[in-house]
PDB file of C-alpha atoms and ligand atoms in Angstrom:
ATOM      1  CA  UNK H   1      -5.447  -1.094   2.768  1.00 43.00           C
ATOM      2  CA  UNK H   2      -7.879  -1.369   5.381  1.00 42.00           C
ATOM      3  CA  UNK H   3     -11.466  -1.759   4.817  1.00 42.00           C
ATOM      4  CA  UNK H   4     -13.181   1.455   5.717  1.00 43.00           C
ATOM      5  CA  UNK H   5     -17.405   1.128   6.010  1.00 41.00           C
ATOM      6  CA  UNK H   6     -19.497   3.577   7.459  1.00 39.00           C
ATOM      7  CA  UNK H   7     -21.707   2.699  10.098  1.00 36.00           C
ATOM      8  CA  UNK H   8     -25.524   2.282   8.747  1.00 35.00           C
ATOM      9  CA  UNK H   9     -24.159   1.871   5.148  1.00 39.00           C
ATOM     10  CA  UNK H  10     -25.031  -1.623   5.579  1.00 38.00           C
ATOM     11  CA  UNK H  11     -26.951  -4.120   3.398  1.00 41.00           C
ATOM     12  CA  UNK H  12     -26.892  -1.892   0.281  1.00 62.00           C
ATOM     13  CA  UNK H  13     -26.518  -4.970  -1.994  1.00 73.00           C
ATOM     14  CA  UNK H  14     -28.637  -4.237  -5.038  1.00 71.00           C
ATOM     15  CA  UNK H  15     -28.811  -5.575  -8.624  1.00 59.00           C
ATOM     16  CA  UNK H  16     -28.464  -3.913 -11.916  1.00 55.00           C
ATOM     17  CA  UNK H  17     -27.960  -6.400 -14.989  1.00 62.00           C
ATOM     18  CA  UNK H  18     -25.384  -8.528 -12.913  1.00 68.00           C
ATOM     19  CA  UNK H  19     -24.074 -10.206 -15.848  1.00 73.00           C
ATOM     20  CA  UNK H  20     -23.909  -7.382 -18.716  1.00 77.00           C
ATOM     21  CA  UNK H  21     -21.134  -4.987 -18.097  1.00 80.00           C
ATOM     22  CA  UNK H  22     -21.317  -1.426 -19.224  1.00 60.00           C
ATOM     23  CA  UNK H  23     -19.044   0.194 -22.030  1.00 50.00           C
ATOM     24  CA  UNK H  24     -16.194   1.817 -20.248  1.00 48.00           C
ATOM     25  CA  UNK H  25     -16.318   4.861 -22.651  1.00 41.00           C
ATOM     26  CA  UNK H  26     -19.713   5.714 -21.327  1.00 36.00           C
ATOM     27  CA  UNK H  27     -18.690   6.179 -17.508  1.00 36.00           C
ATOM     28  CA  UNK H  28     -21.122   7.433 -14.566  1.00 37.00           C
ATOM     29  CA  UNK H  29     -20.261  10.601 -13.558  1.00 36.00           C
ATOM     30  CA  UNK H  30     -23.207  11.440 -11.514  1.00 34.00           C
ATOM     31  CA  UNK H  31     -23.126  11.288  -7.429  1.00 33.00           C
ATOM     32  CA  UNK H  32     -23.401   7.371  -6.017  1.00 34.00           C
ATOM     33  CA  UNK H  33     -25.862   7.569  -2.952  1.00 33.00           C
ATOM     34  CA  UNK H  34     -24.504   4.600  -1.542  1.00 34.00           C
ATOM     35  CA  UNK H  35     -21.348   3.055  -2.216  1.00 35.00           C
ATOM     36  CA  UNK H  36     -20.047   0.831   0.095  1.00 36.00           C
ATOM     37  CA  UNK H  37     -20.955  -3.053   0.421  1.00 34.00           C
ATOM     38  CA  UNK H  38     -23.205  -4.928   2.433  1.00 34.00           C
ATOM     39  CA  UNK H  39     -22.500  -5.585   5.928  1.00 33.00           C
ATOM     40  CA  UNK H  40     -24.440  -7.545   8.721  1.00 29.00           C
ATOM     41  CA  UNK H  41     -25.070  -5.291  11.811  1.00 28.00           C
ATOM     42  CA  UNK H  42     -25.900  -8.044  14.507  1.00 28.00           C
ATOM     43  CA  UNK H  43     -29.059  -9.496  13.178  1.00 29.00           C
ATOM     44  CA  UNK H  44     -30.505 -12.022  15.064  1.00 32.00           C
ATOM     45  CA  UNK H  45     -31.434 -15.065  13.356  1.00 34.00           C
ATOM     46  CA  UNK H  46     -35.317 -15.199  14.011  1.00 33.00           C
ATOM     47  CA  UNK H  47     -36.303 -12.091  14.995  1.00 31.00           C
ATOM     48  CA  UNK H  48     -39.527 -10.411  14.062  1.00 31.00           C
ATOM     49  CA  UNK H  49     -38.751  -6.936  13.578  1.00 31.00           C
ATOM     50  CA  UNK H  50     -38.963  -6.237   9.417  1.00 34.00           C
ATOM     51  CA  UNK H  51     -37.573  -3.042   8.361  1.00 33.00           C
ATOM     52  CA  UNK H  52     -39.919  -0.837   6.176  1.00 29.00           C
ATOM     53  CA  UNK H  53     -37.715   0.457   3.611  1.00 29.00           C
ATOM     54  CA  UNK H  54     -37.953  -0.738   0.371  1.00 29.00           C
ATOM     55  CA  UNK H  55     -35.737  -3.574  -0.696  1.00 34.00           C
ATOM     56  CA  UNK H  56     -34.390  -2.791  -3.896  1.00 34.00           C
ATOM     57  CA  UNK H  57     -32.233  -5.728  -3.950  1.00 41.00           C
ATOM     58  CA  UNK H  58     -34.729  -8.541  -5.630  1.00 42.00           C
ATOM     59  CA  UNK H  59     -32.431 -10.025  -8.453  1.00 47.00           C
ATOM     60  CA  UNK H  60     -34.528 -12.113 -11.384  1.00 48.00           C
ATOM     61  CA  UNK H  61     -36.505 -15.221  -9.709  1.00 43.00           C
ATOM     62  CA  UNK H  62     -36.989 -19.021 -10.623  1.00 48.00           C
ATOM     63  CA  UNK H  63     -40.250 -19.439  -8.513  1.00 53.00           C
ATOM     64  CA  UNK H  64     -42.888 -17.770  -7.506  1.00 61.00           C
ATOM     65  CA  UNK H  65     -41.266 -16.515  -3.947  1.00 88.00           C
ATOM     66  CA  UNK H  66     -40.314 -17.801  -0.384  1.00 91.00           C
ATOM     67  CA  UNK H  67     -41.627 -17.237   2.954  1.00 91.00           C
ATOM     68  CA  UNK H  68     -39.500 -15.267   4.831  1.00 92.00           C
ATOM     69  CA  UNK H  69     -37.819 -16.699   8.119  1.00 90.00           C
ATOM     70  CA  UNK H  70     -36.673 -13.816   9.098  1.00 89.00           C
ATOM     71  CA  UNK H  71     -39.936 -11.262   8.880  1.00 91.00           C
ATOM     72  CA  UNK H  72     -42.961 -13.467   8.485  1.00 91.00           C
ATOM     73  CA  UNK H  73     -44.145 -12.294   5.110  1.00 91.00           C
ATOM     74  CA  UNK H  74     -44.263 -13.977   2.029  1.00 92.00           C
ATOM     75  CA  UNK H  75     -41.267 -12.253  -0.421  1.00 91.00           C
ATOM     76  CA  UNK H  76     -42.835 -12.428  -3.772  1.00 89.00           C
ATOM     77  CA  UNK H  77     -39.330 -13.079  -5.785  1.00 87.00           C
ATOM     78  CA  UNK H  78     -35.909 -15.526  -4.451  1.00 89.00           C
ATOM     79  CA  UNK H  79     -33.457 -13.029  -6.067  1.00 92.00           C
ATOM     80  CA  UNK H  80     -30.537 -15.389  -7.612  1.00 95.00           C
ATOM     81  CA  UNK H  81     -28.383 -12.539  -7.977  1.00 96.00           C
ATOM     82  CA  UNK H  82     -27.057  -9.716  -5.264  1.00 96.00           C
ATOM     83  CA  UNK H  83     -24.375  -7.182  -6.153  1.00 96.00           C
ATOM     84  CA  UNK H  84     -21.983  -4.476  -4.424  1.00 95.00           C
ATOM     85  CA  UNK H  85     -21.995  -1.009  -5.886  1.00 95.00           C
ATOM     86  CA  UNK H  86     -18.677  -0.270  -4.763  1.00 97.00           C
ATOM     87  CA  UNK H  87     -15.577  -2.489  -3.358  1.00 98.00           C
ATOM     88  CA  UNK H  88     -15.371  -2.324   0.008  1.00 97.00           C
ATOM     89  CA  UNK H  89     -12.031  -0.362   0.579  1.00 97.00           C
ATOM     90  CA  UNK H  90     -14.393   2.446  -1.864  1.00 97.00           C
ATOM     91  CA  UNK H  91     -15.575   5.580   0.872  1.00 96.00           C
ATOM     92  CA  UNK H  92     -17.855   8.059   0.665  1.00 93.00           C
ATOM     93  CA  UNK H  93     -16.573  11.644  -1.172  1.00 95.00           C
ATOM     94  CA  UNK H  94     -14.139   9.765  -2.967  1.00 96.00           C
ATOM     95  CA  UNK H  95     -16.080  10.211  -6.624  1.00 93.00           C
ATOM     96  CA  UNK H  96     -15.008  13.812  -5.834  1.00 95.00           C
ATOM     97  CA  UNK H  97     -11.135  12.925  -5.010  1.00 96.00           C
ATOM     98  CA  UNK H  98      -8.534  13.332  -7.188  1.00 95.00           C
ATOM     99  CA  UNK H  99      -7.318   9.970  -8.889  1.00 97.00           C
ATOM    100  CA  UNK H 100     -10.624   7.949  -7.815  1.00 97.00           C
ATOM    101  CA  UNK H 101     -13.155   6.388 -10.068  1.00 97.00           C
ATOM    102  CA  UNK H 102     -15.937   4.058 -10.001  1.00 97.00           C
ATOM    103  CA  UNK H 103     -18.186   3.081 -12.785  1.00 96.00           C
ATOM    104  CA  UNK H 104     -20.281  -0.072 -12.803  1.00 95.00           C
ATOM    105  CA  UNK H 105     -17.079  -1.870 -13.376  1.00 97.00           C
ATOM    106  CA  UNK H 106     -14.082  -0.496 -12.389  1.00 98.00           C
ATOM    107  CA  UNK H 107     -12.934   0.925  -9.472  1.00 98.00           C
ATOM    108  CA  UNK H 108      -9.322   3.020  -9.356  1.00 98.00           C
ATOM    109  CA  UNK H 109      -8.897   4.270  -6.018  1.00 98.00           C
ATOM    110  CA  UNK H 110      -5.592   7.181  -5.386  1.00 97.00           C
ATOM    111  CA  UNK H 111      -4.005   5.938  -8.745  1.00 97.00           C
ATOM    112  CA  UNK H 112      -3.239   2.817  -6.929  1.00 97.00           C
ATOM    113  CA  UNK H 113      -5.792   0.327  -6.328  1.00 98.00           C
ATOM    114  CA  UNK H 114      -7.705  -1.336  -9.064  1.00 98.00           C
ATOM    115  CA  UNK H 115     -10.599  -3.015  -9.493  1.00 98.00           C
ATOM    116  CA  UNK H 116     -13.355  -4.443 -11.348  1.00 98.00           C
ATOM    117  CA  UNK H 117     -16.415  -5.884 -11.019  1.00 98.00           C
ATOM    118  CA  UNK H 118     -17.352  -9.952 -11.424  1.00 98.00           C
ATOM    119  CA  UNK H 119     -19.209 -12.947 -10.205  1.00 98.00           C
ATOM    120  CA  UNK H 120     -18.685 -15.287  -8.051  1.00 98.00           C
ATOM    121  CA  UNK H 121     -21.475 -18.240  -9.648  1.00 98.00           C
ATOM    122  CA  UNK H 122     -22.721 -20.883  -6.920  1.00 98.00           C
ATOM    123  CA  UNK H 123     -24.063 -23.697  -8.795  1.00 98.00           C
ATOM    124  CA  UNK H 124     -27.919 -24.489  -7.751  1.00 97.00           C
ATOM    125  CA  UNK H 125     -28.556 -28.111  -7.017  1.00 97.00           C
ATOM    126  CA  UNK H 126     -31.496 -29.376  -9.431  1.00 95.00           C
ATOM    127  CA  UNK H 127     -31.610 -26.264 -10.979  1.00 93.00           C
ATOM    128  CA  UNK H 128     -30.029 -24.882 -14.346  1.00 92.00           C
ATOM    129  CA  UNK H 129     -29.529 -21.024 -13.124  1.00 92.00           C
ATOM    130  CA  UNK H 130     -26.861 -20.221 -10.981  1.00 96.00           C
ATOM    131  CA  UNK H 131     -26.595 -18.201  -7.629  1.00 97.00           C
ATOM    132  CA  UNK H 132     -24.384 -15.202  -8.046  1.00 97.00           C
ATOM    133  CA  UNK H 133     -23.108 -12.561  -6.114  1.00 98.00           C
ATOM    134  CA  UNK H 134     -21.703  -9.696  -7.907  1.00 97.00           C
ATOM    135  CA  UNK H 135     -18.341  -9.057  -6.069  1.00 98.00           C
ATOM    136  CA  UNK H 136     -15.324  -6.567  -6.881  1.00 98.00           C
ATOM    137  CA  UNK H 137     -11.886  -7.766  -6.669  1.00 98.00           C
ATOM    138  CA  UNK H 138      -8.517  -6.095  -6.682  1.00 98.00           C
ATOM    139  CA  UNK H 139      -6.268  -6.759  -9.795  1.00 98.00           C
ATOM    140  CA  UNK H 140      -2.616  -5.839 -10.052  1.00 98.00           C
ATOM    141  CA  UNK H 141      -1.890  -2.283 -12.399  1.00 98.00           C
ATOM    142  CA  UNK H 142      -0.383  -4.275 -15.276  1.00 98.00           C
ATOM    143  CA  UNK H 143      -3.582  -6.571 -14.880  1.00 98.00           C
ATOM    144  CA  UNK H 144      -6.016  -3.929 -14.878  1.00 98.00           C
ATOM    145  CA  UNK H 145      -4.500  -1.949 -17.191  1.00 98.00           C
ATOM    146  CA  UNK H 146      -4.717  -4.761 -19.854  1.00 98.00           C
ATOM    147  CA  UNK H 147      -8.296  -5.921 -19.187  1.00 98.00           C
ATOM    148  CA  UNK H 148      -8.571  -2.246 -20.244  1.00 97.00           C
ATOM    149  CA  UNK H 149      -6.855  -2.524 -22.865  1.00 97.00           C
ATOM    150  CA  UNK H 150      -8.854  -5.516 -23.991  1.00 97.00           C
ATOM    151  CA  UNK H 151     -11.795  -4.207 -23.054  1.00 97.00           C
ATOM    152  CA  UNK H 152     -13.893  -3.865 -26.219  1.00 97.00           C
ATOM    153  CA  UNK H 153     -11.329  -7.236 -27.696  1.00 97.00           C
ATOM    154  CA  UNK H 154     -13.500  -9.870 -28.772  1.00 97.00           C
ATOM    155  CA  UNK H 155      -9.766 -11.660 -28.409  1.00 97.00           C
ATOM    156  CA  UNK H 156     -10.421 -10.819 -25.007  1.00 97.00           C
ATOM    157  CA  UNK H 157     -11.880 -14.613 -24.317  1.00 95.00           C
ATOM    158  CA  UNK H 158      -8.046 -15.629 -24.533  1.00 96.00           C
ATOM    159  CA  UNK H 159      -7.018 -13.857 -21.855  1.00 97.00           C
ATOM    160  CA  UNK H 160      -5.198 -15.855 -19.065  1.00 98.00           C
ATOM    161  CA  UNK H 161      -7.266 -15.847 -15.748  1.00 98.00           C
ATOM    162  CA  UNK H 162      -5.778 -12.806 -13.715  1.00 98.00           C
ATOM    163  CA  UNK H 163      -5.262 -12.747 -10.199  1.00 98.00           C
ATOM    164  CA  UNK H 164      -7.340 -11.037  -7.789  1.00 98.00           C
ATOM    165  CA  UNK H 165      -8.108 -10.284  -3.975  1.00 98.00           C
ATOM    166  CA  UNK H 166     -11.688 -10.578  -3.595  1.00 98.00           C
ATOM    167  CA  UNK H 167     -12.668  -7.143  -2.122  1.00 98.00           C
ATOM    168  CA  UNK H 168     -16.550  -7.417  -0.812  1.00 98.00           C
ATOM    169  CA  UNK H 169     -17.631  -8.202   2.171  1.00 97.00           C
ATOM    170  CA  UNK H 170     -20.074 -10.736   1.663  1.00 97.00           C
ATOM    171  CA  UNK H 171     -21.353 -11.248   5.781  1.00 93.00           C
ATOM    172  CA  UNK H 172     -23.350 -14.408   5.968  1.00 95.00           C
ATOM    173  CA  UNK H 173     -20.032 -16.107   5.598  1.00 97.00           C
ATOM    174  CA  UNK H 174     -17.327 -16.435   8.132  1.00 96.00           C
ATOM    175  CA  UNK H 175     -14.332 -16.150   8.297  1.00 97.00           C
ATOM    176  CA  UNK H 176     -14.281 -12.655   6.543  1.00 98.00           C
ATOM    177  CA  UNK H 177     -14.587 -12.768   2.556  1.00 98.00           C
ATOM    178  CA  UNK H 178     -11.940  -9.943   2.286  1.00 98.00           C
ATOM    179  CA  UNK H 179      -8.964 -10.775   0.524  1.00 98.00           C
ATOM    180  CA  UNK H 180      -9.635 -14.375  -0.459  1.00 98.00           C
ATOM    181  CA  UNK H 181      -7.384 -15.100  -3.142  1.00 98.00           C
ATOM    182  CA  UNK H 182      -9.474 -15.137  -6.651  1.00 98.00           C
ATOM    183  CA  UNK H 183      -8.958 -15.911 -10.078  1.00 98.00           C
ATOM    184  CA  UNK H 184     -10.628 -13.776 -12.794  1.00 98.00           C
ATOM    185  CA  UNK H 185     -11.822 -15.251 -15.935  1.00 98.00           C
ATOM    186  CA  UNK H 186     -12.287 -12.945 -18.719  1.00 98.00           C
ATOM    187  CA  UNK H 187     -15.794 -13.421 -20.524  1.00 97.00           C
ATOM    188  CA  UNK H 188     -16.951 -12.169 -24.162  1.00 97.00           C
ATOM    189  CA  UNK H 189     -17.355  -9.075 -24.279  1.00 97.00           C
ATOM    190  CA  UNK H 190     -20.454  -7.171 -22.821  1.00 95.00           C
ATOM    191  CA  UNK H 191     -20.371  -9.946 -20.066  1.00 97.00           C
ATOM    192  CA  UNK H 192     -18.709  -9.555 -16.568  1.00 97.00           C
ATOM    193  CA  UNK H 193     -15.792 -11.315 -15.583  1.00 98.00           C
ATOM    194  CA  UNK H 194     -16.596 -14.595 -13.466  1.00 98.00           C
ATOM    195  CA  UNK H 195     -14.810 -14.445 -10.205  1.00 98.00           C
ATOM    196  CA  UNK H 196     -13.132 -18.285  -9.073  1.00 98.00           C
ATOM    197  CA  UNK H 197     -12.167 -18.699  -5.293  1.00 98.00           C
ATOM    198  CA  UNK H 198      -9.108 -20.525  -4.396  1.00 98.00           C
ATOM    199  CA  UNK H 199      -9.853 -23.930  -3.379  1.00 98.00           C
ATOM    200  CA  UNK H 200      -9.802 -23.682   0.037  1.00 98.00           C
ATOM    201  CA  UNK H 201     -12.035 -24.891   3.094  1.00 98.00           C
ATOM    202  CA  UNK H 202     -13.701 -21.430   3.416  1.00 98.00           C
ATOM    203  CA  UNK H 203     -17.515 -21.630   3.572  1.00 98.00           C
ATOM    204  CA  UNK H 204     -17.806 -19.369   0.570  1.00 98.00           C
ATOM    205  CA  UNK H 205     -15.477 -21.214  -1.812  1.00 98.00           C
ATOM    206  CA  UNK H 206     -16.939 -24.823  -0.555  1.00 98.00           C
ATOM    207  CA  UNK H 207     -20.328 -23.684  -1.867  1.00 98.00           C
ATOM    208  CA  UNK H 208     -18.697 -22.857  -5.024  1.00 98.00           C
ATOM    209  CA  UNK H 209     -17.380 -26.156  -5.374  1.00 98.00           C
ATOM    210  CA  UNK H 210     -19.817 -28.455  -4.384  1.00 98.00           C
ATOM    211  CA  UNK H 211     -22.564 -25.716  -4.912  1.00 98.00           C
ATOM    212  CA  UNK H 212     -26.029 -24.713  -2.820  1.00 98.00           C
ATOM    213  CA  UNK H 213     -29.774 -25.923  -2.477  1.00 97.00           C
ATOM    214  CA  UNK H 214     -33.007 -23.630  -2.994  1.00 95.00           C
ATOM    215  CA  UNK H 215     -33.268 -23.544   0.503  1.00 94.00           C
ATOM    216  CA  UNK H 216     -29.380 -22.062   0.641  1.00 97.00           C
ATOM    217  CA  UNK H 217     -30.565 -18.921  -1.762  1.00 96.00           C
ATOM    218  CA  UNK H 218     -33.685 -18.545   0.602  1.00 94.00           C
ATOM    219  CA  UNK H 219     -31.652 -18.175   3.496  1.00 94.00           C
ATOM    220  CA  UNK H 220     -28.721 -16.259   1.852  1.00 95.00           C
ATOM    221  CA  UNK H 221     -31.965 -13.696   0.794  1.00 93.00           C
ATOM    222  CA  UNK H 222     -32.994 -13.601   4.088  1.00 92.00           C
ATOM    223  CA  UNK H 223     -29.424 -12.472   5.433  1.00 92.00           C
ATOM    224  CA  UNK H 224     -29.192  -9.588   2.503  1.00 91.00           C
ATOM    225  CA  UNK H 225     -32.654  -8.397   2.578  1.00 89.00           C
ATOM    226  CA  UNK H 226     -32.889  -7.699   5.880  1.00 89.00           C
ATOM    227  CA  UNK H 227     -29.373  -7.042   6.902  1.00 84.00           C
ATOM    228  CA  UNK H 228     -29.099  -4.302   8.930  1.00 71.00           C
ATOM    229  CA  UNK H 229     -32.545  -4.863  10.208  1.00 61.00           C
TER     230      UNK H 229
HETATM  231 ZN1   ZN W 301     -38.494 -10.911   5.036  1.00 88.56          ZN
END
């Protein structure tokens, strides 16, 4: 399936609880205003034009803020979290299609893809909280079906890692972060999934290995806040 991302739907990265998952039986049925994932549109490194729309995408903070590289100012949280609403293959209209769903954290799309939501944790060097980004990822039927199934399970924690094709487009790395091969490591329950790239050289899985400095989540909120700037 081919990603599919409007133009301007860009940089709509937000947060919402990253790490507490929703009850499945108590599903959003309302209209999503933006689903999609966030998605660099050119920006310069250095430029000087800030965008004025809010940014609604501060996470929780472990200082007091970082001056921004990319519009001057002085951002008054580093968010340690950013999350997709949607995965990226997810289009506009579709919460009105037949055999499409997306709640906070699971996506069915035509009866035939399946997702759910997770993290992908980047360890912060000298620090004890983690970077996250809240990422969806594409499970087989018989996979989703079970972590379903297991949903409200406190047995749940036994579950074998499941397989996954990571399924955001996270843009300050390159290569593309679509369909890097994941494992998915069930939590307790009430807790999301945490999302483990294959060990390969990509930029994205090194910094889960080895992890990232402060000055890595400064940047990486630079990118995200003003993407599409
Ligand atoms: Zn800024």
């Amino acid at each position: 399936m081919q990603p599919s991302r409007a133009p301007g739907e860009g940089g709509e990265f937000g947060k919402d609880g990253e790490n507490v998952e929703r009850p499945v039986g108590r599903r959003e049925h309302g209209p999503r205003s933006h689903p999609g994932t966030g998605r660099c549109q050119d920006r310069q490194p250095g430029r000087t034009a800030c965008p004025t729309r809010a940014v609604a995408s501060a996470g929780t903070s472990t200082d007091t803020g970082f001056s921004c590289a990319c519009c001057g100012e002085h951002h008054a949280e580093t968010p340690m979290n950013f999350s997709s609403p949607a995965p990226v293959h997810w289009e506009p209209g579709m919460e009105r299609a037949k055999k499409c769903e997306l709640t906070s954290d699971q996506c069915v799309i035509r009866g035939e893809a399946f997702f759910v939501r997770g993290l992908i944790e980047l360890p912060v060097l000298g620090h004890d909280e983690v970077f996250s980004w809240g990422v969806w990822v594409s499970l087989s039927e018989r996979n989703f079906l079970r972590a379903s199934e297991m949903w409200e399970n406190p047995a749940r924690e036994s579950e074998p890692a499941y397989f996954g094709w990571l399924s955001t487009e996270l843009f300050p790395y390159e290569p593309t972060t679509i369909n890097l091969k994941t494992m998915v490591h069930t939590r307790a329950v009430g807790l999301r999934p945490t999302v483990e790239l294959e060990p390969t050289d990509h930029p994205l899985a090194v910094e889960q290995r080895t992890g990232i400095t402060m000055e890595r989540v400064r940047q990486l909120a630079e990118a995200v806040l003003h993407a599409g700037a």
